Coordinates of C-alpha atoms in Angstrom, one line a residue:
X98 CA -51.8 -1.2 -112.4
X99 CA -51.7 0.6 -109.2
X100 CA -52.8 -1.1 -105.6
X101 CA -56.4 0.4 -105.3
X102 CA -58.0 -2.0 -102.5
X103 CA -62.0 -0.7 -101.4
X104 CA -62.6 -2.0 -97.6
X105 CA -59.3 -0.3 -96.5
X106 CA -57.1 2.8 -97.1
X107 CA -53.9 2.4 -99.1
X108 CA -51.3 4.8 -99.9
X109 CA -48.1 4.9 -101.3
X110 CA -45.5 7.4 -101.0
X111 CA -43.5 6.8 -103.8
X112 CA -40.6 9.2 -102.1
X113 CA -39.9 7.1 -99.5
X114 CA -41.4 3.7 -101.3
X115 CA -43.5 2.8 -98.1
X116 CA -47.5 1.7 -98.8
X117 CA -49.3 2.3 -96.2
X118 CA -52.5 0.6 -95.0
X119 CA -54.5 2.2 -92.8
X120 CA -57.9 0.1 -91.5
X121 CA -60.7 2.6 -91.7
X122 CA -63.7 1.4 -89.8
X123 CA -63.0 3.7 -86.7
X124 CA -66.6 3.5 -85.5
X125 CA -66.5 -0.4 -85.4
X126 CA -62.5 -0.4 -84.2
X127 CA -61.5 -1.6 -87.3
X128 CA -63.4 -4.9 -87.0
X129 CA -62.8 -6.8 -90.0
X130 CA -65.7 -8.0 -92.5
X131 CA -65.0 -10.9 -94.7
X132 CA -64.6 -8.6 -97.6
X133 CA -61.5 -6.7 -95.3
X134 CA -59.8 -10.2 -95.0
X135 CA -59.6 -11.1 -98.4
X136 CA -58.2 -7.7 -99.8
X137 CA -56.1 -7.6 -96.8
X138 CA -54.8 -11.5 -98.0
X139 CA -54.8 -10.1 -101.6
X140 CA -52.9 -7.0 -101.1
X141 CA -49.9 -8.3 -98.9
X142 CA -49.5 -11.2 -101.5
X143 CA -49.6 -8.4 -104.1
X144 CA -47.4 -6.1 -102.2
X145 CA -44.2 -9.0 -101.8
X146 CA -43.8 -7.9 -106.0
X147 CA -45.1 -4.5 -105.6
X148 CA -43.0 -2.3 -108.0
X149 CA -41.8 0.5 -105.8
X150 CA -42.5 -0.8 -102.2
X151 CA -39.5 -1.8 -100.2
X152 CA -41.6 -1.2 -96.5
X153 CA -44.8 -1.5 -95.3
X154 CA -46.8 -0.1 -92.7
X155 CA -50.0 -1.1 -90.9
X156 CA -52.0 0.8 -88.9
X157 CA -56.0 2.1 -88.4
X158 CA -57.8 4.7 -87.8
X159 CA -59.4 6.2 -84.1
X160 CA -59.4 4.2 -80.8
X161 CA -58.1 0.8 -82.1
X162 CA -56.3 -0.7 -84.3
X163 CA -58.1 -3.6 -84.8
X164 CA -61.0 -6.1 -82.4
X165 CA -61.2 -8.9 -85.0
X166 CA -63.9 -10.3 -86.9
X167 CA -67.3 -7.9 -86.6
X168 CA -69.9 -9.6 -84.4
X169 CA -72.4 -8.9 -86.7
X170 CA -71.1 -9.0 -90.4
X171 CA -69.2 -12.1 -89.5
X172 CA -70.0 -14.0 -86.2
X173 CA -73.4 -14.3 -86.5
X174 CA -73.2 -15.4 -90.4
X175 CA -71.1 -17.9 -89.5
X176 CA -73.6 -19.9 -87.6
X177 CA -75.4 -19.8 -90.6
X178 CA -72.5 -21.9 -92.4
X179 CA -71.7 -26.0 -92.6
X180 CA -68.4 -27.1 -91.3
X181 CA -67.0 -27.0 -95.2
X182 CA -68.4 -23.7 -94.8
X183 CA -66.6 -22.7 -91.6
X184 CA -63.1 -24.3 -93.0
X185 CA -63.4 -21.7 -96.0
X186 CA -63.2 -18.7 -93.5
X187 CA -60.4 -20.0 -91.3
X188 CA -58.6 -20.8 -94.4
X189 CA -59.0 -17.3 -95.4
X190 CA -57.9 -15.9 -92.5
X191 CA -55.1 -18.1 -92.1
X192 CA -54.0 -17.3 -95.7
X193 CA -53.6 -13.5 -94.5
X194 CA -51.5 -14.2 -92.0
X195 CA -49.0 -16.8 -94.3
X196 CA -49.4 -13.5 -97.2
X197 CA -47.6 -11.2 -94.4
X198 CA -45.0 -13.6 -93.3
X199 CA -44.1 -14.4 -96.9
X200 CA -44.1 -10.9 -98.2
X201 CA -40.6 -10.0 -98.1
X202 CA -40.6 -7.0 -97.3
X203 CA -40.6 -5.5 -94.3
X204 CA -44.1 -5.1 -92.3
X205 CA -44.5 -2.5 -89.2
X206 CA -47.4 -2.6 -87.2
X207 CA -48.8 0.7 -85.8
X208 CA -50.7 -0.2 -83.0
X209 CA -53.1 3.2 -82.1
X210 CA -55.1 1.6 -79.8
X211 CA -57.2 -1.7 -78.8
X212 CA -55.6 -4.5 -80.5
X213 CA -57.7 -8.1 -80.4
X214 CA -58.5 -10.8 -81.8
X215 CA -57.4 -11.4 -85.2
X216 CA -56.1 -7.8 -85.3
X217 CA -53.7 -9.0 -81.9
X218 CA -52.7 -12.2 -84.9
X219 CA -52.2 -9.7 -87.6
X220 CA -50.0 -7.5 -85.1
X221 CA -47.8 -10.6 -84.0
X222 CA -47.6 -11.6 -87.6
X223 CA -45.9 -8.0 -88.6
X224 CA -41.8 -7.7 -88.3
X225 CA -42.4 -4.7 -85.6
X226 CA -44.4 -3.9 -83.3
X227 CA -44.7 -0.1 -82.2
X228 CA -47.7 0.7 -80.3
X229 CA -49.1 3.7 -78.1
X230 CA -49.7 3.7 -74.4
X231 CA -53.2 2.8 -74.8
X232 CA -52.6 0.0 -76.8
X233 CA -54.1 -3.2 -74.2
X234 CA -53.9 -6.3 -76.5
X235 CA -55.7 -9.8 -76.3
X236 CA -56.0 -12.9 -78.1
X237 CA -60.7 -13.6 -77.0
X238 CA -60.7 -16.5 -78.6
X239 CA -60.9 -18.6 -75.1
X240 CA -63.6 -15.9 -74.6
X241 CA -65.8 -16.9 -76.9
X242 CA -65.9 -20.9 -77.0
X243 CA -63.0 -21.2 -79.8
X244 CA -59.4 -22.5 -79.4
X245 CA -56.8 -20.4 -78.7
X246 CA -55.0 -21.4 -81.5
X247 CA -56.1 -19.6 -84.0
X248 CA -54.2 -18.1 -87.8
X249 CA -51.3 -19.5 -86.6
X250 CA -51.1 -17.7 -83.2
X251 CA -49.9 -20.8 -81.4
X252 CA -47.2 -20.6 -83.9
X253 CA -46.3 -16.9 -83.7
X254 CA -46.6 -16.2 -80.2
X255 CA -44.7 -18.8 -78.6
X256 CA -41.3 -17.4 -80.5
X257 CA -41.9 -13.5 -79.9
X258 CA -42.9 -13.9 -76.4
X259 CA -42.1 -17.6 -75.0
X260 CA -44.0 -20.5 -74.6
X261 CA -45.0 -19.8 -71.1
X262 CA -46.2 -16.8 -71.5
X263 CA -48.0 -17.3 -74.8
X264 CA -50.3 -20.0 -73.3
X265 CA -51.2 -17.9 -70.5
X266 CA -52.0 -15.3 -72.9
X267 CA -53.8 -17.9 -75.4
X268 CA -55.9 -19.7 -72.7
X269 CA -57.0 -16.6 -70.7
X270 CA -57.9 -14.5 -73.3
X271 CA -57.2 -11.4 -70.8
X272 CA -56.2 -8.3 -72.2
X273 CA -52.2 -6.9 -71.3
X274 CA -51.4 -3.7 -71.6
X275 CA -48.9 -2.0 -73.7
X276 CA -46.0 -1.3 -70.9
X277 CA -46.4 -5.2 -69.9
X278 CA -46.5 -6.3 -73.4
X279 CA -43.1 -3.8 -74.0
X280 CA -41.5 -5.8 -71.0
X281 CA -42.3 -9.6 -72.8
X282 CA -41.2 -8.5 -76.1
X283 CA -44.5 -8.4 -77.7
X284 CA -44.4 -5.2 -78.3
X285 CA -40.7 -3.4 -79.7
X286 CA -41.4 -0.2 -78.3
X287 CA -44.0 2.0 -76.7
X288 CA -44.9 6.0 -77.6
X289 CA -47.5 8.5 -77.1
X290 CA -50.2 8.1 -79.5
X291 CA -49.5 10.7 -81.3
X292 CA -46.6 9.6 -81.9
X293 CA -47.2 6.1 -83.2
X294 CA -47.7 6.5 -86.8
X295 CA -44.7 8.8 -87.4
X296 CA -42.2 6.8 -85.3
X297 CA -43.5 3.3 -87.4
X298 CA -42.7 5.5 -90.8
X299 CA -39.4 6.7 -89.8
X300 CA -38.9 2.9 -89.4
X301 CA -40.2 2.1 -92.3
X302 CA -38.5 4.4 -94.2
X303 CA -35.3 3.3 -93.0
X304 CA -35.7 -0.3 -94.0
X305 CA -36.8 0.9 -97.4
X306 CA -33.0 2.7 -97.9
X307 CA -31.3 -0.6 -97.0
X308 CA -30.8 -4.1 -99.0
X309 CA -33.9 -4.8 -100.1
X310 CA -33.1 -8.4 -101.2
X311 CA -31.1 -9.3 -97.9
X312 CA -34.4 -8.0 -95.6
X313 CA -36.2 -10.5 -98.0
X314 CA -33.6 -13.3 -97.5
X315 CA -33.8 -12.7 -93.9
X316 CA -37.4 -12.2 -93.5
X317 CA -37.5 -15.5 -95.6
X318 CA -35.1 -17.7 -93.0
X319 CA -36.8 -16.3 -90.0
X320 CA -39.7 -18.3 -91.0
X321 CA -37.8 -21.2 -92.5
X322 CA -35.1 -22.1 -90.0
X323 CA -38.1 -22.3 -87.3
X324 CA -38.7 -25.8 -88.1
X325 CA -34.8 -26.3 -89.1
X326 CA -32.5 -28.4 -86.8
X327 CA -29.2 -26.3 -85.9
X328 CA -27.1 -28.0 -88.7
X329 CA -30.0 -27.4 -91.5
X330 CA -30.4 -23.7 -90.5
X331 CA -26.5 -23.4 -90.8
X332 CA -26.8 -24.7 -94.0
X333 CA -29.8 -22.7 -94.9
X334 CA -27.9 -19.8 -93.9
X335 CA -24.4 -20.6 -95.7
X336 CA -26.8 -20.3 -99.3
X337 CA -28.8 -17.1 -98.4
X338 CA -25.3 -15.9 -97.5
X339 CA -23.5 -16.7 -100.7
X340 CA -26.7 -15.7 -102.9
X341 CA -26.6 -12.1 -101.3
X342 CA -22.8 -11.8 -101.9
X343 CA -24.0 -12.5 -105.3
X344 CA -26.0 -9.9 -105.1
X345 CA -25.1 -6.0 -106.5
X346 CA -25.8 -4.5 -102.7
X347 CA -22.9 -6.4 -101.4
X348 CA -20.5 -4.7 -103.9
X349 CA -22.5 -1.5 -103.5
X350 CA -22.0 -1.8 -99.5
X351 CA -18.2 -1.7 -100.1
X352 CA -17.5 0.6 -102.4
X353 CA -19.5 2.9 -100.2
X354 CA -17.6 2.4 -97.1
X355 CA -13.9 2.3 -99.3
X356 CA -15.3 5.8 -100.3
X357 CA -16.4 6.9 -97.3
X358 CA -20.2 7.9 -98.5
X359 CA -23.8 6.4 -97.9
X360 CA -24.6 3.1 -99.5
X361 CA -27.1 3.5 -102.5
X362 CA -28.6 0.2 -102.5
X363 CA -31.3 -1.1 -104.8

């Protein structure tokens, strides 16, 4: 049964086999609800078996791409909430961010505008990052009385950026703009608005011709052989090697370049 989530926009182009997800509250900048975060949570841990998908993109509609959780459908009910309460939420969100780092495939982030909050986590938690000029980005949670660390941030951050720079940007909640966050490697690259969405698909579409399984693998040891000593992630990466030389793409990688034509790989 076909992907057919309600608080957001999902399409598929089966052509190309990217989904896209597009978050359509444009008059709220995208803020999320608590009903966006689960289907978001619930549709990247659907989309890691999708039939059909090989790339992803994520993007949303109007000014921003996403300010975080909606002042009034979810900061104010949360002081309505005990501390068992409270833990259910930042489970939640947390879970969204662990469903886009273990979906293995690829995930591009089209940044259109304003990026904050919990939208600036679910940007750093993408595989790329392509964002338009007016793209400013901050992580408020300093702003408003909560740690810094927050859906794994304090994890993500610190190995796209730099530890330095990631607690600046954690403790002062200030907002960076999109040629600054281009220079610390927050950001891949940066285009004109207009050009954003296209230049994410034509990525995306180009990760969905390669291996599918080896993007998986390698999505897969990014996140493992963080916490890995050097000898373990050698290790780690002698079996993901040998299992995709196992796999039929390997094969299908040769006989392609022996014969002088594009690989085919499934």
């Amino acid at each position: 049964m076909p992907l057919a989530p309600k608080s957001f926009l999902y399409e598929h182009d089966t052509k190309s086999s990217v989904a896209t997800i597009t978050l359509n509250r444009p008059e709220r900048l995208n803020a999320l609800t608590f009903e966006v975060y689960a289907e978001l949570r619930d549709t990247f841990r659907a989309l890691d078996t999708e039939s059909g998908v090989r790339a992803i993109v994520i993007t949303g509609e109007g000014r921003g791409f996403c300010t975080g959780g909606d002042v009034n459908d979810i900061i104010g009910p949360l002081f309505e909430r005990d501390h068992d309460g409270l833990l259910e939420f930042t489970r939640m969100t947390c879970d969204l961010i662990l469903a886009i780092r273990e979906c293995r495939r690829p995930v591009i982030a089209a940044l259109n505008g304003t990026t904050a909050g919990a939208g600036a986590v679910i940007a750093s938690a993408c595989d790329v990052r392509i964002a338009s000029e007016s793209a400013k980005i901050a992580f408020l949670f300093t702003k408003v009385g909560l740690c810094g660390a927050d859906m794994g941030i304090a994890w993500l951050l610190p190995r796209i950026i730099g530890f330095g720079r990631a607690t600046e940007l954690l403790m002062t909640g200030e907002f960076t703009d999109a040629e600054t966050a281009l220079r610390m490697g927050l950001y891949n690259r940066v285009v004109p608005v207009a050009e954003v969405l296209g230049e994410a698909r034509k990525l995306a579409e180009k990760l969905a011709r390669g291996p599918s399984y080896a993007l998986g693998v390698t999505k897969q040891s990014l996140n493992q052989e963080a916490s890995l000593d050097l000898a373990s992630a050698l290790q780690a990466e002698a079996e993901a090697q040998a299992v995709c030389m196992e796999n039929p793409n390997f094969r299908e990688a040769y006989e392609a370049f022996t014969a002088k034509r594009e690989a085919e790989f499934v």
